PDB file of C-alpha atoms in Angstrom:
ATOM      1  CA  MET A 239      -0.073   0.423   0.276  1.00 65.00           C
ATOM      2  CA  ARG A 240       1.178   3.199  -0.585  1.00 66.00           C
ATOM      3  CA  SER A 241       1.091   6.370   0.978  1.00 67.00           C
ATOM      4  CA  ASP A 242       2.218   9.865   0.060  1.00 68.00           C
ATOM      5  CA  ASN A 243       6.415   9.159  -0.407  1.00 72.00           C
ATOM      6  CA  GLN A 244       5.919   5.428   1.743  1.00 75.00           C
ATOM      7  CA  CYS A 245       5.103   1.579   1.468  1.00 75.00           C
ATOM      8  CA  GLN A 246       3.592  -0.288   4.210  1.00 75.00           C
ATOM      9  CA  VAL A 247       3.910  -3.462   3.252  1.00 74.00           C
ATOM     10  CA  ILE A 248       0.352  -6.107   4.714  1.00 72.00           C
ATOM     11  CA  VAL A 249       1.640  -9.083   5.865  1.00 71.00           C
ATOM     12  CA  GLY A 250      -1.751 -10.060   8.115  1.00 66.00           C
ATOM     13  CA  ASN A 251      -2.149 -13.200  10.502  1.00 64.00           C
ATOM     14  CA  THR A 252       1.292 -14.818   8.663  1.00 67.00           C
ATOM     15  CA  VAL A 253       3.319 -11.354  10.582  1.00 68.00           C
ATOM     16  CA  SER A 254       5.434 -12.906  12.705  1.00 67.00           C
ATOM     17  CA  GLN A 255       6.922 -16.177  10.322  1.00 70.00           C
ATOM     18  CA  ALA A 256       7.914 -13.256   7.952  1.00 75.00           C
ATOM     19  CA  TYR A 257       9.630 -10.986  10.375  1.00 72.00           C
ATOM     20  CA  ARG A 258      11.491 -14.302  11.227  1.00 72.00           C
ATOM     21  CA  GLU A 259      12.680 -14.201   7.329  1.00 76.00           C
ATOM     22  CA  VAL A 260      13.369 -10.911   7.349  1.00 77.00           C
ATOM     23  CA  MET A 261      15.588 -10.385  10.069  1.00 75.00           C
ATOM     24  CA  SER A 262      17.512 -13.783   8.118  1.00 75.00           C
ATOM     25  CA  LEU A 263      17.778 -11.760   5.436  1.00 78.00           C
ATOM     26  CA  LEU A 264      20.281  -8.881   6.812  1.00 75.00           C
ATOM     27  CA  PRO A 265      23.406  -8.821   7.320  1.00 74.00           C
ATOM     28  CA  GLY A 266      25.186 -10.133  10.648  1.00 65.00           C
ATOM     29  CA  GLU A 267      25.428  -6.694  12.034  1.00 61.00           C
ATOM     30  CA  MET A 268      22.395  -5.871  11.754  1.00 64.00           C
ATOM     31  CA  ARG A 269      20.989  -8.666  12.917  1.00 61.00           C
ATOM     32  CA  PRO A 270      19.608  -8.435  16.715  1.00 61.00           C
ATOM     33  CA  ALA A 271      21.588 -10.203  19.532  1.00 60.00           C
ATOM     34  CA  GLU A 272      20.957 -13.514  19.921  1.00 58.00           C
ATOM     35  CA  PRO A 273      19.383 -14.335  23.171  1.00 55.00           C
ATOM     36  CA  VAL A 274      22.182 -15.307  26.434  1.00 56.00           C
ATOM     37  CA  GLY A 275      21.880 -19.049  27.615  1.00 59.00           C
ATOM     38  CA  LYS A 276      19.835 -18.488  30.546  1.00 64.00           C
ATOM     39  CA  PRO A 277      21.452 -19.065  34.078  1.00 69.00           C
ATOM     40  CA  PRO A 278      20.980 -22.039  36.114  1.00 74.00           C
ATOM     41  CA  LEU A 279      17.709 -22.278  38.336  1.00 70.00           C
ATOM     42  CA  THR A 280      18.572 -21.360  41.840  1.00 78.00           C
ATOM     43  CA  PHE A 281      15.974 -20.967  44.491  1.00 78.00           C
ATOM     44  CA  ARG A 282      17.559 -17.137  44.961  1.00 81.00           C
ATOM     45  CA  ARG A 283      16.707 -16.846  41.286  1.00 81.00           C
ATOM     46  CA  VAL A 284      13.136 -18.249  41.525  1.00 80.00           C
ATOM     47  CA  GLY A 285      12.192 -16.602  45.002  1.00 80.00           C
ATOM     48  CA  ALA A 286      13.720 -13.365  42.899  1.00 84.00           C
ATOM     49  CA  GLY A 287      11.078 -13.229  40.307  1.00 86.00           C
ATOM     50  CA  ILE A 288       8.535 -14.071  42.652  1.00 84.00           C
ATOM     51  CA  LEU A 289       9.161 -11.311  44.260  1.00 86.00           C
ATOM     52  CA  ASP A 290       9.643 -10.048  41.103  1.00 90.00           C
ATOM     53  CA  ALA A 291       6.016 -10.045  39.834  1.00 90.00           C
ATOM     54  CA  LEU A 292       4.542  -9.078  42.630  1.00 88.00           C
ATOM     55  CA  ILE A 293       6.119  -6.360  42.594  1.00 90.00           C
ATOM     56  CA  GLY A 294       5.950  -5.139  39.427  1.00 92.00           C
ATOM     57  CA  THR A 295       2.274  -6.246  39.567  1.00 93.00           C
ATOM     58  CA  MET A 296       1.192  -4.256  42.627  1.00 92.00           C
ATOM     59  CA  SER A 297       2.738  -1.382  41.994  1.00 92.00           C
ATOM     60  CA  PRO A 298       1.145   0.308  39.494  1.00 94.00           C
ATOM     61  CA  LEU A 299      -2.025  -0.580  41.436  1.00 94.00           C
ATOM     62  CA  ILE A 300      -0.742   1.545  44.406  1.00 93.00           C
ATOM     63  CA  PRO A 301      -2.955   4.236  43.499  1.00 94.00           C
ATOM     64  CA  ALA A 302      -5.966   2.537  43.288  1.00 94.00           C
ATOM     65  CA  ILE A 303      -5.850   0.423  46.445  1.00 93.00           C
ATOM     66  CA  ILE A 304      -5.303   4.036  48.547  1.00 94.00           C
ATOM     67  CA  GLY A 305      -7.701   5.783  47.271  1.00 94.00           C
ATOM     68  CA  GLY A 306      -9.915   2.626  48.177  1.00 93.00           C
ATOM     69  CA  SER A 307      -8.693   2.242  51.226  1.00 93.00           C
ATOM     70  CA  MET A 308      -8.913   6.024  52.879  1.00 95.00           C
ATOM     71  CA  VAL A 309     -13.068   6.456  51.019  1.00 94.00           C
ATOM     72  CA  LYS A 310     -14.057   3.136  53.995  1.00 93.00           C
ATOM     73  CA  LEU A 311     -11.604   4.807  56.441  1.00 93.00           C
ATOM     74  CA  LEU A 312     -13.569   7.994  55.972  1.00 94.00           C
ATOM     75  CA  ALA A 313     -16.749   6.113  55.740  1.00 93.00           C
ATOM     76  CA  MET A 314     -15.938   4.529  58.884  1.00 93.00           C
ATOM     77  CA  ILE A 315     -14.741   7.210  60.719  1.00 94.00           C
ATOM     78  CA  LEU A 316     -18.518   8.714  59.838  1.00 93.00           C
ATOM     79  CA  GLU A 317     -20.243   6.163  60.562  1.00 93.00           C
ATOM     80  CA  MET A 318     -18.758   5.479  64.605  1.00 93.00           C
ATOM     81  CA  SER A 319     -18.696   9.913  64.509  1.00 92.00           C
ATOM     82  CA  GLY A 320     -22.493   9.600  64.338  1.00 89.00           C
ATOM     83  CA  VAL A 321     -22.785  11.876  61.406  1.00 91.00           C
ATOM     84  CA  LEU A 322     -24.259   8.842  59.529  1.00 90.00           C
ATOM     85  CA  PRO A 323     -26.208   6.598  60.570  1.00 91.00           C
ATOM     86  CA  LYS A 324     -25.688   2.276  60.134  1.00 90.00           C
ATOM     87  CA  GLY A 325     -27.472   1.816  57.228  1.00 88.00           C
ATOM     88  CA  ALA A 326     -27.649   5.684  55.516  1.00 92.00           C
ATOM     89  CA  PRO A 327     -27.815   5.088  52.017  1.00 94.00           C
ATOM     90  CA  THR A 328     -25.040   7.949  51.452  1.00 94.00           C
ATOM     91  CA  LEU A 329     -23.222   5.671  53.739  1.00 93.00           C
ATOM     92  CA  THR A 330     -23.879   2.740  52.324  1.00 94.00           C
ATOM     93  CA  ILE A 331     -22.569   3.847  48.516  1.00 95.00           C
ATOM     94  CA  LEU A 332     -19.587   5.716  50.180  1.00 94.00           C
ATOM     95  CA  THR A 333     -18.643   1.779  51.658  1.00 93.00           C
ATOM     96  CA  VAL A 334     -18.828   0.425  48.000  1.00 94.00           C
ATOM     97  CA  ILE A 335     -17.124   3.049  46.422  1.00 95.00           C
ATOM     98  CA  GLY A 336     -14.328   2.022  48.987  1.00 93.00           C
ATOM     99  CA  ASP A 337     -14.839  -1.274  48.148  1.00 93.00           C
ATOM    100  CA  GLY A 338     -14.686  -0.805  44.386  1.00 93.00           C
ATOM    101  CA  ALA A 339     -11.502  -1.399  44.020  1.00 91.00           C
ATOM    102  CA  PHE A 340     -10.791  -4.115  46.660  1.00 93.00           C
ATOM    103  CA  PHE A 341     -13.922  -6.261  44.661  1.00 94.00           C
ATOM    104  CA  PHE A 342     -12.590  -6.345  41.736  1.00 95.00           C
ATOM    105  CA  LEU A 343      -9.029  -6.811  42.171  1.00 94.00           C
ATOM    106  CA  PRO A 344      -8.286  -9.852  40.503  1.00 95.00           C
ATOM    107  CA  LEU A 345      -9.306  -7.970  37.175  1.00 97.00           C
ATOM    108  CA  MET A 346      -6.594  -5.358  38.356  1.00 96.00           C
ATOM    109  CA  VAL A 347      -4.657  -7.498  39.256  1.00 96.00           C
ATOM    110  CA  ALA A 348      -5.007  -9.519  35.422  1.00 97.00           C
ATOM    111  CA  ALA A 349      -4.658  -6.314  33.595  1.00 97.00           C
ATOM    112  CA  SER A 350      -2.162  -5.342  35.659  1.00 96.00           C
ATOM    113  CA  ALA A 351       0.379  -8.652  35.467  1.00 96.00           C
ATOM    114  CA  ALA A 352      -0.742  -9.092  31.690  1.00 96.00           C
ATOM    115  CA  VAL A 353       1.164  -6.108  31.101  1.00 95.00           C
ATOM    116  CA  LYS A 354       4.161  -7.745  33.555  1.00 94.00           C
ATOM    117  CA  PHE A 355       4.489 -11.519  31.503  1.00 95.00           C
ATOM    118  CA  LYS A 356       3.573  -9.765  28.164  1.00 93.00           C
ATOM    119  CA  THR A 357       0.439 -10.960  27.605  1.00 95.00           C
ATOM    120  CA  ASN A 358      -2.594 -10.567  26.463  1.00 95.00           C
ATOM    121  CA  MET A 359      -4.790  -8.295  28.572  1.00 96.00           C
ATOM    122  CA  SER A 360      -7.918  -8.492  27.550  1.00 96.00           C
ATOM    123  CA  LEU A 361      -7.526 -12.099  27.822  1.00 97.00           C
ATOM    124  CA  ALA A 362      -6.691 -11.721  30.597  1.00 97.00           C
ATOM    125  CA  ILE A 363      -9.407  -9.565  31.974  1.00 97.00           C
ATOM    126  CA  ALA A 364     -11.507 -12.132  30.926  1.00 97.00           C
ATOM    127  CA  ILE A 365     -10.354 -14.984  32.657  1.00 97.00           C
ATOM    128  CA  ALA A 366     -10.095 -13.299  35.695  1.00 96.00           C
ATOM    129  CA  GLY A 367     -13.158 -11.823  35.492  1.00 96.00           C
ATOM    130  CA  VAL A 368     -15.534 -15.210  34.616  1.00 96.00           C
ATOM    131  CA  LEU A 369     -14.262 -15.631  38.930  1.00 94.00           C
ATOM    132  CA  VAL A 370     -15.755 -12.669  40.051  1.00 95.00           C
ATOM    133  CA  HIS A 371     -18.755 -12.795  37.992  1.00 96.00           C
ATOM    134  CA  PRO A 372     -22.522 -12.804  39.531  1.00 95.00           C
ATOM    135  CA  SER A 373     -23.141 -16.806  38.615  1.00 96.00           C
ATOM    136  CA  PHE A 374     -20.361 -18.102  39.521  1.00 96.00           C
ATOM    137  CA  ILE A 375     -19.844 -16.706  42.524  1.00 95.00           C
ATOM    138  CA  GLU A 376     -23.203 -17.449  43.544  1.00 96.00           C
ATOM    139  CA  LEU A 377     -22.170 -20.900  42.711  1.00 96.00           C
ATOM    140  CA  MET A 378     -19.127 -21.448  44.831  1.00 95.00           C
ATOM    141  CA  ALA A 379     -21.506 -20.083  48.112  1.00 94.00           C
ATOM    142  CA  ARG A 380     -24.413 -22.863  46.795  1.00 94.00           C
ATOM    143  CA  ALA A 381     -21.248 -25.263  46.779  1.00 94.00           C
ATOM    144  CA  ALA A 382     -19.900 -24.042  49.929  1.00 92.00           C
ATOM    145  CA  GLN A 383     -23.158 -25.143  51.176  1.00 94.00           C
ATOM    146  CA  GLY A 384     -21.975 -28.408  50.703  1.00 91.00           C
ATOM    147  CA  GLU A 385     -23.930 -28.733  47.289  1.00 93.00           C
ATOM    148  CA  HIS A 386     -22.185 -30.801  44.354  1.00 93.00           C
ATOM    149  CA  VAL A 387     -20.747 -28.561  41.528  1.00 93.00           C
ATOM    150  CA  GLU A 388     -18.692 -30.301  38.502  1.00 93.00           C
ATOM    151  CA  PHE A 389     -16.806 -29.079  35.827  1.00 94.00           C
ATOM    152  CA  ALA A 390     -16.344 -31.802  32.588  1.00 89.00           C
ATOM    153  CA  PHE A 391     -17.358 -34.763  35.791  1.00 90.00           C
ATOM    154  CA  ILE A 392     -14.105 -33.067  37.667  1.00 92.00           C
ATOM    155  CA  PRO A 393     -15.297 -31.207  41.228  1.00 93.00           C
ATOM    156  CA  VAL A 394     -14.883 -28.011  41.667  1.00 93.00           C
ATOM    157  CA  THR A 395     -13.468 -26.702  44.690  1.00 91.00           C
ATOM    158  CA  ALA A 396     -16.037 -24.070  46.492  1.00 91.00           C
ATOM    159  CA  VAL A 397     -13.977 -20.792  46.679  1.00 90.00           C
ATOM    160  CA  LYS A 398     -14.395 -16.667  46.744  1.00 91.00           C
ATOM    161  CA  TYR A 399     -11.757 -15.364  45.048  1.00 92.00           C
ATOM    162  CA  THR A 400     -13.517 -11.502  45.709  1.00 91.00           C
ATOM    163  CA  TYR A 401     -10.305  -9.314  47.064  1.00 91.00           C
ATOM    164  CA  THR A 402      -7.191 -11.556  46.214  1.00 90.00           C
ATOM    165  CA  VAL A 403      -4.165 -10.947  43.948  1.00 91.00           C
ATOM    166  CA  ILE A 404      -2.587 -14.699  43.939  1.00 91.00           C
ATOM    167  CA  PRO A 405      -5.473 -16.405  41.361  1.00 93.00           C
ATOM    168  CA  ALA A 406      -5.708 -13.805  39.385  1.00 95.00           C
ATOM    169  CA  LEU A 407      -1.499 -13.589  38.973  1.00 94.00           C
ATOM    170  CA  VAL A 408      -0.989 -16.779  38.578  1.00 94.00           C
ATOM    171  CA  MET A 409      -3.475 -17.111  36.365  1.00 96.00           C
ATOM    172  CA  THR A 410      -1.891 -13.794  34.061  1.00 96.00           C
ATOM    173  CA  TRP A 411       1.323 -15.853  34.327  1.00 95.00           C
ATOM    174  CA  CYS A 412       0.180 -19.849  33.487  1.00 96.00           C
ATOM    175  CA  LEU A 413      -1.978 -17.928  30.756  1.00 96.00           C
ATOM    176  CA  SER A 414       1.588 -16.063  29.006  1.00 95.00           C
ATOM    177  CA  TYR A 415       2.577 -19.599  28.391  1.00 96.00           C
ATOM    178  CA  ILE A 416      -1.056 -20.708  27.137  1.00 97.00           C
ATOM    179  CA  GLU A 417      -1.093 -17.740  24.587  1.00 95.00           C
ATOM    180  CA  ARG A 418       2.427 -18.617  23.101  1.00 94.00           C
ATOM    181  CA  TRP A 419       1.332 -22.933  22.876  1.00 95.00           C
ATOM    182  CA  VAL A 420      -2.086 -21.992  21.028  1.00 96.00           C
ATOM    183  CA  ASP A 421      -0.339 -19.296  18.698  1.00 92.00           C
ATOM    184  CA  ARG A 422       2.472 -21.866  17.403  1.00 92.00           C
ATOM    185  CA  ILE A 423      -0.462 -24.818  16.987  1.00 93.00           C
ATOM    186  CA  THR A 424      -3.354 -22.760  15.227  1.00 92.00           C
ATOM    187  CA  PRO A 425      -2.762 -22.269  11.325  1.00 90.00           C
ATOM    188  CA  ALA A 426      -2.520 -18.606  10.039  1.00 85.00           C
ATOM    189  CA  VAL A 427      -5.829 -18.773   8.865  1.00 86.00           C
ATOM    190  CA  THR A 428      -8.401 -19.520  11.804  1.00 89.00           C
ATOM    191  CA  LYS A 429      -5.961 -17.627  14.117  1.00 88.00           C
ATOM    192  CA  ASN A 430      -8.137 -14.576  14.257  1.00 89.00           C
ATOM    193  CA  PHE A 431     -11.179 -16.608  15.937  1.00 92.00           C
ATOM    194  CA  LEU A 432     -10.087 -19.982  17.040  1.00 94.00           C
ATOM    195  CA  LYS A 433      -6.713 -18.382  19.367  1.00 94.00           C
ATOM    196  CA  PRO A 434      -7.975 -16.816  21.779  1.00 95.00           C
ATOM    197  CA  MET A 435     -11.283 -19.475  21.572  1.00 96.00           C
ATOM    198  CA  LEU A 436      -8.937 -21.901  22.861  1.00 97.00           C
ATOM    199  CA  ILE A 437      -7.078 -19.370  25.260  1.00 97.00           C
ATOM    200  CA  VAL A 438     -10.188 -18.849  27.342  1.00 97.00           C
ATOM    201  CA  LEU A 439     -11.166 -22.826  26.812  1.00 96.00           C
ATOM    202  CA  ILE A 440      -8.326 -23.916  28.120  1.00 97.00           C
ATOM    203  CA  ALA A 441      -7.036 -21.259  30.911  1.00 96.00           C
ATOM    204  CA  ALA A 442     -10.309 -20.473  31.923  1.00 96.00           C
ATOM    205  CA  PRO A 443     -11.172 -24.503  33.143  1.00 96.00           C
ATOM    206  CA  LEU A 444      -7.731 -24.604  34.504  1.00 96.00           C
ATOM    207  CA  SER A 445      -8.081 -20.912  36.742  1.00 95.00           C
ATOM    208  CA  ILE A 446     -11.379 -22.543  38.158  1.00 95.00           C
ATOM    209  CA  LEU A 447     -10.069 -25.933  39.003  1.00 95.00           C
ATOM    210  CA  LEU A 448      -6.730 -25.447  39.363  1.00 94.00           C
ATOM    211  CA  ILE A 449      -4.859 -22.010  39.583  1.00 92.00           C
ATOM    212  CA  GLY A 450      -7.532 -20.453  41.666  1.00 90.00           C
ATOM    213  CA  PRO A 451      -8.235 -23.101  45.059  1.00 91.00           C
ATOM    214  CA  LEU A 452      -3.715 -23.168  44.590  1.00 90.00           C
ATOM    215  CA  GLY A 453      -3.882 -19.652  44.740  1.00 87.00           C
ATOM    216  CA  ILE A 454      -6.467 -18.844  47.903  1.00 87.00           C
ATOM    217  CA  TRP A 455      -3.957 -21.830  49.372  1.00 88.00           C
ATOM    218  CA  ILE A 456      -1.238 -19.800  49.346  1.00 85.00           C
ATOM    219  CA  GLY A 457      -3.312 -16.842  49.836  1.00 79.00           C
ATOM    220  CA  SER A 458      -4.036 -17.929  53.069  1.00 82.00           C
ATOM    221  CA  ALA A 459      -0.787 -19.201  54.200  1.00 83.00           C
ATOM    222  CA  ILE A 460       0.485 -15.691  53.983  1.00 78.00           C
ATOM    223  CA  SER A 461      -2.086 -14.383  55.522  1.00 77.00           C
ATOM    224  CA  ALA A 462      -1.873 -16.914  59.083  1.00 81.00           C
ATOM    225  CA  LEU A 463       1.759 -15.840  58.844  1.00 78.00           C
ATOM    226  CA  VAL A 464       1.111 -11.904  58.698  1.00 73.00           C
ATOM    227  CA  TYR A 465      -2.015 -12.853  61.333  1.00 76.00           C
ATOM    228  CA  THR A 466       0.645 -14.520  63.812  1.00 79.00           C
ATOM    229  CA  VAL A 467       4.014 -12.730  63.334  1.00 73.00           C
ATOM    230  CA  HIS A 468       1.751  -9.751  64.775  1.00 72.00           C
ATOM    231  CA  HIS A 469      -0.186 -11.714  68.178  1.00 74.00           C
ATOM    232  CA  TYR A 470       3.110 -12.658  68.891  1.00 74.00           C
ATOM    233  CA  LEU A 471       5.307  -9.951  67.619  1.00 70.00           C
ATOM    234  CA  GLY A 472       2.886  -7.166  68.402  1.00 63.00           C
ATOM    235  CA  TRP A 473       2.941  -3.872  66.956  1.00 60.00           C
ATOM    236  CA  LEU A 474       6.525  -5.197  65.683  1.00 60.00           C
ATOM    237  CA  SER A 475       4.596  -7.024  62.949  1.00 58.00           C
ATOM    238  CA  VAL A 476       4.230  -3.556  61.659  1.00 58.00           C
ATOM    239  CA  ALA A 477       7.711  -2.982  60.634  1.00 58.00           C
ATOM    240  CA  ILE A 478       8.770  -6.912  59.984  1.00 55.00           C
ATOM    241  CA  ASN A 479       5.136  -7.715  57.845  1.00 55.00           C
ATOM    242  CA  GLY A 480       5.132  -4.429  55.789  1.00 55.00           C
ATOM    243  CA  ARG A 481       7.665  -3.877  53.396  1.00 50.00           C
ATOM    244  CA  PRO A 482       6.632  -8.139  52.203  1.00 51.00           C
ATOM    245  CA  VAL A 483       2.467  -6.833  52.509  1.00 52.00           C
ATOM    246  CA  ALA A 484       3.316  -3.975  50.904  1.00 49.00           C
ATOM    247  CA  ALA A 485       5.266  -6.019  48.268  1.00 48.00           C
ATOM    248  CA  ALA A 486       2.826  -8.756  47.388  1.00 46.00           C
ATOM    249  CA  GLY A 487      -0.375  -7.380  47.995  1.00 45.00           C
ATOM    250  CA  ASP A 488      -0.752  -9.927  50.244  1.00 47.00           C
ATOM    251  CA  ASP A 489      -4.217 -12.056  49.917  1.00 47.00           C
ATOM    252  CA  ARG A 490      -8.380 -11.996  50.787  1.00 48.00           C
ATOM    253  CA  ASP A 491      -7.945 -10.112  53.678  1.00 45.00           C
ATOM    254  CA  ALA A 492      -4.206  -8.862  53.587  1.00 47.00           C
ATOM    255  CA  PRO A 493      -5.173  -5.800  51.574  1.00 46.00           C
ATOM    256  CA  ARG A 494      -7.638  -4.401  54.362  1.00 48.00           C
ATOM    257  CA  LEU A 495      -5.561  -6.287  56.903  1.00 46.00           C
ATOM    258  CA  TYR A 496      -4.150  -3.261  58.344  1.00 44.00           C
ATOM    259  CA  ALA A 497      -7.519  -0.928  58.183  1.00 46.00           C
ATOM    260  CA  ASP A 498      -9.513  -3.721  59.597  1.00 46.00           C
ATOM    261  CA  TYR A 499      -7.408  -4.354  62.792  1.00 43.00           C
ATOM    262  CA  HIS A 500      -7.040  -0.198  63.648  1.00 43.00           C
ATOM    263  CA  SER A 501     -11.092  -0.322  62.796  1.00 44.00           C
ATOM    264  CA  ASP A 502     -11.776  -3.464  65.065  1.00 44.00           C
ATOM    265  CA  HIS A 503      -9.208  -1.659  68.045  1.00 43.00           C
ATOM    266  CA  CYS A 504     -11.563   1.403  67.231  1.00 46.00           C
ATOM    267  CA  ARG A 505     -15.067  -0.157  68.294  1.00 45.00           C
ATOM    268  CA  ASN A 506     -13.606  -2.999  70.715  1.00 47.00           C
ATOM    269  CA  PRO A 507     -10.465  -0.434  72.580  1.00 41.00           C
ATOM    270  CA  ALA A 508     -10.555  -3.795  75.433  1.00 41.00           C
ATOM    271  CA  LYS A 509      -9.737  -6.397  72.369  1.00 40.00           C
ATOM    272  CA  ARG A 510      -5.918  -7.490  72.126  1.00 37.00           C
ATOM    273  CA  GLY A 511      -4.634  -9.155  68.465  1.00 37.00           C
ATOM    274  CA  TRP A 512      -5.864  -9.530  65.026  1.00 37.00           C
TER     275      TRP A 512
END
């Protein structure tokens, strides 16, 4: 396609293959540097990689988390001071405004993690949206009450994913590999519709059946550790837990961990511990 003094070549769905062919024709000094071999896998590298993923994902979300926390704090102060009675519409709306960032935290985590892991953001958000869909939340509530729930003859663990971080984070990391694998196996002519369909059909059930429950277990273990440290070390736990919790975002109760603690102590001054 010609436009003024420019000539554009429209390749279409096979652009990645065309790119490799063009790069192979370039002189050696103009080719991209060959990737250096991966260093050996060690516990230190694994730990550093996990911490980097957590910080890289949660850092862009800090403004929303702080904004929601402050609005929730404002609603709590207005209720405790008697300015707004409990159950007042204004108080309810303020609480919802403050809680929105936390309730839909999996969606924000998926979007941020998609940038970090270089995968499709819209697919990551769509799959995370399954975990907080009202119908799915209702189904998980029934499962928690003892109803047998299964998907394709596989039992589904009753889990609540709102307010969580780690399930969406792990799901998006897995999605980055699923997307690359599906891209390799789908024919070029069907990539526009078959590739996203296969990605969703693979990643969403995998999140519901395996990744989600595993992420909740990890997050619950982190939260239990934070509560245990606080119980035995008191105020010193803020200094010990502050950085890891801020970096990792913790899970489920963690975004509201310290706010709930101070709220509980304001309402019950004589109560100690979490």
